[in-house]
Coordinates of C-alpha atoms and ligand atoms in Angstrom, one line a residue:
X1 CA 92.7 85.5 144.0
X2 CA 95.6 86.3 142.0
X3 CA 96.4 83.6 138.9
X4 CA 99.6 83.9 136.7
X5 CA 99.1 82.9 133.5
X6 CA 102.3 82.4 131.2
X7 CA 101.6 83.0 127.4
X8 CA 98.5 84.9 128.3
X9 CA 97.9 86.6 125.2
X10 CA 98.3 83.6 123.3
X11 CA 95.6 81.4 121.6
X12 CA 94.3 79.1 124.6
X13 CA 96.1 81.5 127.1
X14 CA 93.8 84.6 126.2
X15 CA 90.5 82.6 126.2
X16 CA 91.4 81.4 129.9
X17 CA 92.2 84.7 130.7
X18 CA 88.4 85.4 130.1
X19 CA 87.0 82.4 131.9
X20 CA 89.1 83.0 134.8
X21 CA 87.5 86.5 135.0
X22 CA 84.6 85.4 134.8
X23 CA 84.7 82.9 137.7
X24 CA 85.7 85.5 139.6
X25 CA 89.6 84.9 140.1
X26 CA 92.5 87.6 138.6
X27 CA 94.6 86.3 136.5
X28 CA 97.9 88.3 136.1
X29 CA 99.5 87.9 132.2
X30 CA 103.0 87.1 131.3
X31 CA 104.6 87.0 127.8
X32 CA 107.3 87.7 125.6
X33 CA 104.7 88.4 122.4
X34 CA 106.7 85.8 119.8
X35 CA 103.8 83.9 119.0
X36 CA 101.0 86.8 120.0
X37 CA 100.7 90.5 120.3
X38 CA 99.4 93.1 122.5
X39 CA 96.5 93.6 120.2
X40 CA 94.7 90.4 122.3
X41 CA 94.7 92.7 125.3
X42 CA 92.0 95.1 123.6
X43 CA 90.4 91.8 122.0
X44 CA 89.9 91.0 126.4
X45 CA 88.8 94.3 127.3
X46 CA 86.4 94.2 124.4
X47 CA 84.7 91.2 126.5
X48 CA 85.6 91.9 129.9
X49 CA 85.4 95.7 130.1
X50 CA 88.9 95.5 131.9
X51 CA 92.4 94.6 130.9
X52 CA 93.9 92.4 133.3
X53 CA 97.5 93.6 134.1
X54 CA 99.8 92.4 131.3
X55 CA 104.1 91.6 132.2
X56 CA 106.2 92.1 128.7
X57 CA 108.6 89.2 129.8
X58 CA 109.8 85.9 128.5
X59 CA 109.8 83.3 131.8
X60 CA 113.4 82.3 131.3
X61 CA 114.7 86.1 132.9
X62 CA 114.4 84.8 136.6
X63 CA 115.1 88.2 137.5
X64 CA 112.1 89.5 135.8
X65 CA 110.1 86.9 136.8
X66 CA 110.8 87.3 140.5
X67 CA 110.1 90.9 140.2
X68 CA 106.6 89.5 139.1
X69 CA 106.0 86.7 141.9
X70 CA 107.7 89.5 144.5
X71 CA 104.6 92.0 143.5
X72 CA 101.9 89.8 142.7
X73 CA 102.0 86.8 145.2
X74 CA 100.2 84.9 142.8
X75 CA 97.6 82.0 144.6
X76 CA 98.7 79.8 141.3
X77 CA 100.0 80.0 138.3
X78 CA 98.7 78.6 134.9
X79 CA 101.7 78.2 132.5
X80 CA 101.2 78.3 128.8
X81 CA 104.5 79.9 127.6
X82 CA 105.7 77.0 125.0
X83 CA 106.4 77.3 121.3
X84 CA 103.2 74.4 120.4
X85 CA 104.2 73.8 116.6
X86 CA 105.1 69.8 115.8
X87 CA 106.1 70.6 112.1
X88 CA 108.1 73.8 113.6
X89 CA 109.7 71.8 116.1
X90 CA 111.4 69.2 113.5
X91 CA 112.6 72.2 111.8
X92 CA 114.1 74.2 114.8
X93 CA 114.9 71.9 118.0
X94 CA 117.1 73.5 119.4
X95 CA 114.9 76.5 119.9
X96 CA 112.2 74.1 121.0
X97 CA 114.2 72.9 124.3
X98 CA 115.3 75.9 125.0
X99 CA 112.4 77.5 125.3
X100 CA 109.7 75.1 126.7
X101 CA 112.2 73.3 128.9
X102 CA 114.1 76.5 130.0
X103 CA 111.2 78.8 130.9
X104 CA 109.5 75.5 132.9
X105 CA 112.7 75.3 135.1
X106 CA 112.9 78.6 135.6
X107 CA 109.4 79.4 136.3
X108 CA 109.5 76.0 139.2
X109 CA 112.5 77.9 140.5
X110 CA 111.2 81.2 141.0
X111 CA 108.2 78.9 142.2
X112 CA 110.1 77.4 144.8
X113 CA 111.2 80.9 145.8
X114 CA 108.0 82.4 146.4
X115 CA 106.9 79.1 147.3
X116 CA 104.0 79.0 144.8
X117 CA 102.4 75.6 145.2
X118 CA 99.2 75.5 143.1
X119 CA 100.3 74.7 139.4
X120 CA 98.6 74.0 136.0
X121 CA 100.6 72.8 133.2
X122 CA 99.8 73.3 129.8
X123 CA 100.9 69.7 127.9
X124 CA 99.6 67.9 124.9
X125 CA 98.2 64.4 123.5
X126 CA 101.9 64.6 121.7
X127 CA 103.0 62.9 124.3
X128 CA 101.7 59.6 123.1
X129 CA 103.3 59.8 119.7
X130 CA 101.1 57.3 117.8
X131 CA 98.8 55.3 120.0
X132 CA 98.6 51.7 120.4
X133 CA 95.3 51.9 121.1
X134 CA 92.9 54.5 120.7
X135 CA 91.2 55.9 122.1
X136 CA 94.2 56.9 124.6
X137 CA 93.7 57.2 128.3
X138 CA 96.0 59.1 130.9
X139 CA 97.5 55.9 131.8
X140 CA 98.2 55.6 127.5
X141 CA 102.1 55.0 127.8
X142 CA 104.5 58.4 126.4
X143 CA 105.3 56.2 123.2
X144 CA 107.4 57.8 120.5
X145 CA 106.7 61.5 120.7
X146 CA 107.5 61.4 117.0
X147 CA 108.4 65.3 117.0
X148 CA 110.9 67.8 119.5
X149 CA 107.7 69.6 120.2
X150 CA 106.5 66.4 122.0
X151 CA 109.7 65.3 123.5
X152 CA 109.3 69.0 125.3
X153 CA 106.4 68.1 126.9
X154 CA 107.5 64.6 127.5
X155 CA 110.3 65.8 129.7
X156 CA 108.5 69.3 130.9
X157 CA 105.7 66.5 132.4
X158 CA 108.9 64.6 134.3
X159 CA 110.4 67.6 135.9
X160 CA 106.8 68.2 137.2
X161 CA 106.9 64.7 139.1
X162 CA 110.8 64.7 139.9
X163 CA 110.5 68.5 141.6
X164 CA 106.8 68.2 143.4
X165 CA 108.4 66.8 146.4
X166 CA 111.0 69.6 146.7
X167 CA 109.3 72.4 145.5
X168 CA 105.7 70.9 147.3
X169 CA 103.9 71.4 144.2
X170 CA 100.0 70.6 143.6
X171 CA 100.0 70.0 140.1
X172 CA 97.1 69.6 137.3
X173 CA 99.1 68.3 134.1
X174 CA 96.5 69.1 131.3
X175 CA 96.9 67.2 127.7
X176 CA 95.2 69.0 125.3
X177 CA 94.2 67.5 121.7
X178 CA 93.7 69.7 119.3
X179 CA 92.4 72.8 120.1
X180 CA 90.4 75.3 118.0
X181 CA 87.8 78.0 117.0
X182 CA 87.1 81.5 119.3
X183 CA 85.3 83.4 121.7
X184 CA 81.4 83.7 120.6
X185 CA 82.0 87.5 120.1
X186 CA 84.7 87.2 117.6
X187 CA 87.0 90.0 119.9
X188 CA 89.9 86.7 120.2
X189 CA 90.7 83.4 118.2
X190 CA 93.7 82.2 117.1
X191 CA 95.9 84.3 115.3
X192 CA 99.3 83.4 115.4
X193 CA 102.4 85.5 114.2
X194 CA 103.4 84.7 110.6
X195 CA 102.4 81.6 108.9
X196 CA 100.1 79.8 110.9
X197 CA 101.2 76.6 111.3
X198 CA 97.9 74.4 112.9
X199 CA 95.1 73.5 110.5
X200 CA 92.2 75.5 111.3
X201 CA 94.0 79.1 111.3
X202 CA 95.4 77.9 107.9
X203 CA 91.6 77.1 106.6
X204 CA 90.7 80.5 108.3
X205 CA 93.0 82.9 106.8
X206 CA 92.9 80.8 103.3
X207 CA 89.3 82.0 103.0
X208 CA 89.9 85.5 103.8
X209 CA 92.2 85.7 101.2
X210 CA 95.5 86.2 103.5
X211 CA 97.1 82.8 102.2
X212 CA 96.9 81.4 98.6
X213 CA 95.4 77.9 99.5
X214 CA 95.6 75.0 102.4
X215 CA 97.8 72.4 101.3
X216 CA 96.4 69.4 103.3
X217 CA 99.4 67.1 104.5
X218 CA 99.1 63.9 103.2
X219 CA 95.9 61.9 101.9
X220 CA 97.4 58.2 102.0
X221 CA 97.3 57.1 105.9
X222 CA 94.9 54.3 106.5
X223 CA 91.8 56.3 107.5
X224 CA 88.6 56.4 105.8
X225 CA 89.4 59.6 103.8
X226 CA 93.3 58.8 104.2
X227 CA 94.0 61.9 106.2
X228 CA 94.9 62.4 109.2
X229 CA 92.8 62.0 112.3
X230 CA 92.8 64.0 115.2
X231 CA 90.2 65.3 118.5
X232 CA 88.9 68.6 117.8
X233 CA 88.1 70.8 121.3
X234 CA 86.7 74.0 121.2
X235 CA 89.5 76.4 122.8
X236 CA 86.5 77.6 124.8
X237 CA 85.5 74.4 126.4
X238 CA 89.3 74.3 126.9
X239 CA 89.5 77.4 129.0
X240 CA 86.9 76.5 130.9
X241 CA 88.7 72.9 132.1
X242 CA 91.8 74.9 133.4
X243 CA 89.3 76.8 136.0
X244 CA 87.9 73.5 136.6
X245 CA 91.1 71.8 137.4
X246 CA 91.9 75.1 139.8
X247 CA 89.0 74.9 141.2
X248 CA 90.2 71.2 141.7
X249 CA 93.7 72.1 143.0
X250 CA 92.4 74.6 145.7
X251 CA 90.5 72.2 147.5
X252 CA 93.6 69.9 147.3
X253 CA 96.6 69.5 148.4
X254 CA 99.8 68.2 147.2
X255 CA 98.3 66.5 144.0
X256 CA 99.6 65.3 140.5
X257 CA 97.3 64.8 138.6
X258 CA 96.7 64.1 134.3
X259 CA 94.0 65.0 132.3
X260 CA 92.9 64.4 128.6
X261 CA 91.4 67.4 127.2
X262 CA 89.7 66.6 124.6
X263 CA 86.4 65.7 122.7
X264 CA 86.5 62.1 123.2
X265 CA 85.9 61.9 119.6
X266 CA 88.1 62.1 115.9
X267 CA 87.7 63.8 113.1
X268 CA 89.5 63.7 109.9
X269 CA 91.5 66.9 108.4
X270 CA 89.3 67.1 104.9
X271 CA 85.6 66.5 107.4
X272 CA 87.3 69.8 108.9
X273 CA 87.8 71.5 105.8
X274 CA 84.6 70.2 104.2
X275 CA 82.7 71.2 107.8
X276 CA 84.3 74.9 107.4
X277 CA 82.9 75.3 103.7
X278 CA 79.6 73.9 104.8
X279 CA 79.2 76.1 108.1
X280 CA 80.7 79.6 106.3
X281 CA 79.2 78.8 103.1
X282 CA 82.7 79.6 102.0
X283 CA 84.6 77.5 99.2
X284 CA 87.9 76.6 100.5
X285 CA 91.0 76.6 97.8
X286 CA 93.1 73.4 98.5
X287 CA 95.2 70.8 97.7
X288 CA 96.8 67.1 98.7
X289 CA 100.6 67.6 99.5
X290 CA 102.9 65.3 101.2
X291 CA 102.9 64.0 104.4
X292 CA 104.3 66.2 106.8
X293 CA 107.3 65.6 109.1
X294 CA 106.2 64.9 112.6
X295 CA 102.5 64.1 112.3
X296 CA 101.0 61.2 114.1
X297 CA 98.2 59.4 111.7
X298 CA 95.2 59.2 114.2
X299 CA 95.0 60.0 117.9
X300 CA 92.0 60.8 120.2
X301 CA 90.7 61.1 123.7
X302 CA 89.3 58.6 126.2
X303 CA 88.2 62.1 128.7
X304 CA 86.1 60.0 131.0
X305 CA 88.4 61.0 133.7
X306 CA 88.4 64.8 132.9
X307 CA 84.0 64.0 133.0
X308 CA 84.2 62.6 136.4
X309 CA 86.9 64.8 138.2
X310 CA 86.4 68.2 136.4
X311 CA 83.1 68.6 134.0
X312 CA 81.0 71.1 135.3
X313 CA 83.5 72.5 138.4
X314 CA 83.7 75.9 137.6
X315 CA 82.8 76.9 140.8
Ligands
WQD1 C1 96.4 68.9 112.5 C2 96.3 68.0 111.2 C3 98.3 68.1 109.9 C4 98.1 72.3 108.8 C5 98.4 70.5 117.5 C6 99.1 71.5 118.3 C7 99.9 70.9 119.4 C8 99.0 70.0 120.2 C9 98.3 69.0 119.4 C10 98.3 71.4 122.0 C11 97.6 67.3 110.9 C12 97.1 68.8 109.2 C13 97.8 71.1 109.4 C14 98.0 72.5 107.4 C15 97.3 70.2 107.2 N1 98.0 70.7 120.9 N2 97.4 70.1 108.6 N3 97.6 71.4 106.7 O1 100.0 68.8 114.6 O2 97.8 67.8 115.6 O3 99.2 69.6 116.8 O4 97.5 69.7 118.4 O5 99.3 71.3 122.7 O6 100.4 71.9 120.1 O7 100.0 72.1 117.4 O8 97.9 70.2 114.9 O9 96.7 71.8 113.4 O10 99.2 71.4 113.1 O11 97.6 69.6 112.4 O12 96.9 69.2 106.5 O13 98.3 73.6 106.8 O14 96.1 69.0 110.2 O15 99.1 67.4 109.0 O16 97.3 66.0 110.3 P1 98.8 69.0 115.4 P2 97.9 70.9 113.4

């Protein structure tokens, strides 16, 4: 069973790429390789002993992107294809809508087309801006996104509900919290182009040597260390709950359904950077900065939903 999976070679996208192969579906890659590169696809065949076939393509060219649906035929498609910074997004917004809520309405339209009804969206816990309560449930109401990257997800979310009618989707909305660390054998992680701009690729390529030091943003929120808190999933587990929600969506119909994906647990940013030292026995070269634009002060899952409806369905 053919999959499509937008942003493919990307962080999370590449690691469900692998768990899709091995529960036996064949996922199909798309992207435009501006926050990846084609380098991923050897870091797959290195654990699969296969590339899976790979479109050079950015989702908002409907004409390219109907050329893929018209040869594929997908089953489902899992779309990833976003810009995910928040500190980015503040910076450049404009690029932010364009391309998260221009490739999702072109991707439902070609969708439509090839009337593609199985669909797995790729959103975040930036949805809920700064909780209320914690920790948040699905029900958690979209507060203040606090950041464009948010906002895009916000409204990438409502076009799912205002179009499933019409385009007769069966739709697993998937809020991530924060996702990190790599395949066991090393072959992918996360390495984005450029600067990274999410912690934990920061911490990793600080203690390589590739950046100077970690600035850490902000050490006066109320939280017991006065950073930042925040739910920490392996990207892994991660990959492994998209297969479970399509495993979910095949033997449904005409669903909408959200899930927190996350630990179920927070963590502050200096236990992560104190956690890396202790675990790679490698001193980390940092400093407190100031706060950065965007950032909520605490957030993390309630997942008991995703435990009930998905945990363990990955057949
Ligand atoms: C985490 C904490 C920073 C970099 C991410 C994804 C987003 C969404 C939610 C998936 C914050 C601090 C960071 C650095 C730092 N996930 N930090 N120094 O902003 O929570 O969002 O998870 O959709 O797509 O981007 O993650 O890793 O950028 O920041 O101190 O150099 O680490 O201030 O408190 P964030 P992040």
């Amino acid at each position: 069973m053919k999959i499509l999976v937008t942003g493919g070679t990307g962080f999370i996208g590449s690691h469900t790429v692998v768990e899709l192969t091995n529960a036996g579906f064949e996922p199909v890659i798309l992207d435009n390789l501006s926050n990846s590169n084609r380098a991923v696809l050897d870091g797959i065949r290195e654990i699969l002993g296969k590339v899976p076939k790979f479109y050079e393509l950015d989702c908002r060219n409907e004409k390219e992107l109907s050329q893929v649906f018209e040869n594929e035929r997908p089953e489902a498609v899992i779309h990833f294809a976003a810009f995910k910074a928040v500190g980015e997004s503040v910076e450049k917004p404009l690029e932010y809508y364009d391309n998260n809520v221009g490739s999702m309405l072109t991707l439902l339209e070609v969708m439509r087309k090839y009337k593609v009804k199985n669909f797995v969206f790729s959103s975040s816990c930036t949805v809920y801006g700064q909780p209320e309560s914690l920790p948040v449930t699905e029900l958690s109401p979209d507060a203040n996104a606090a950041s464009p990257y948010g906002y895009t997800k916000v409204m990438c979310e409502q076009i799912i509900r205002d179009s499933s009618k019409v385009c007769g989707l069966n739709s697993a909305i998937l809020r991530y919290f924060n996702p990190i660390g790599a395949h066991p054998s090393g072959h992918i992680g996360e390495l984005p182009n450029g600067i990274p701009n999410n912690l934990v690729p920061f911490i990793t390529q600080t203690a390589i040597g590739k950046r100077q030091k970690l600035t850490v943003f902000g050490d006066d929120y109320s939280t017991p260390d006065g950073t930042c808190i925040r739910d920490f999933i392996h990207v892994v587990d991660l990959a492994k709950a998209h297969v479970a929600a399509l495993h979910w969506l095949l033997k449904n119909d005409n669903q909408l359904e959200v899930f927190n994906l996350g630990q179920g647990k927070g963590n502050t940013v200096l236990e992560v950077v104190k956690a890396f030292v202790k675990v790679s026995g490698q001193n980390l070269n940092y400093e407190i900065g100031p706060r950065r634009a965007g950032d909520v002060e605490q957030i993390w899952a309630n997942v008991e939903k995703s435990e009930k409806m998905l945990a363990g369905k990955l057949n």
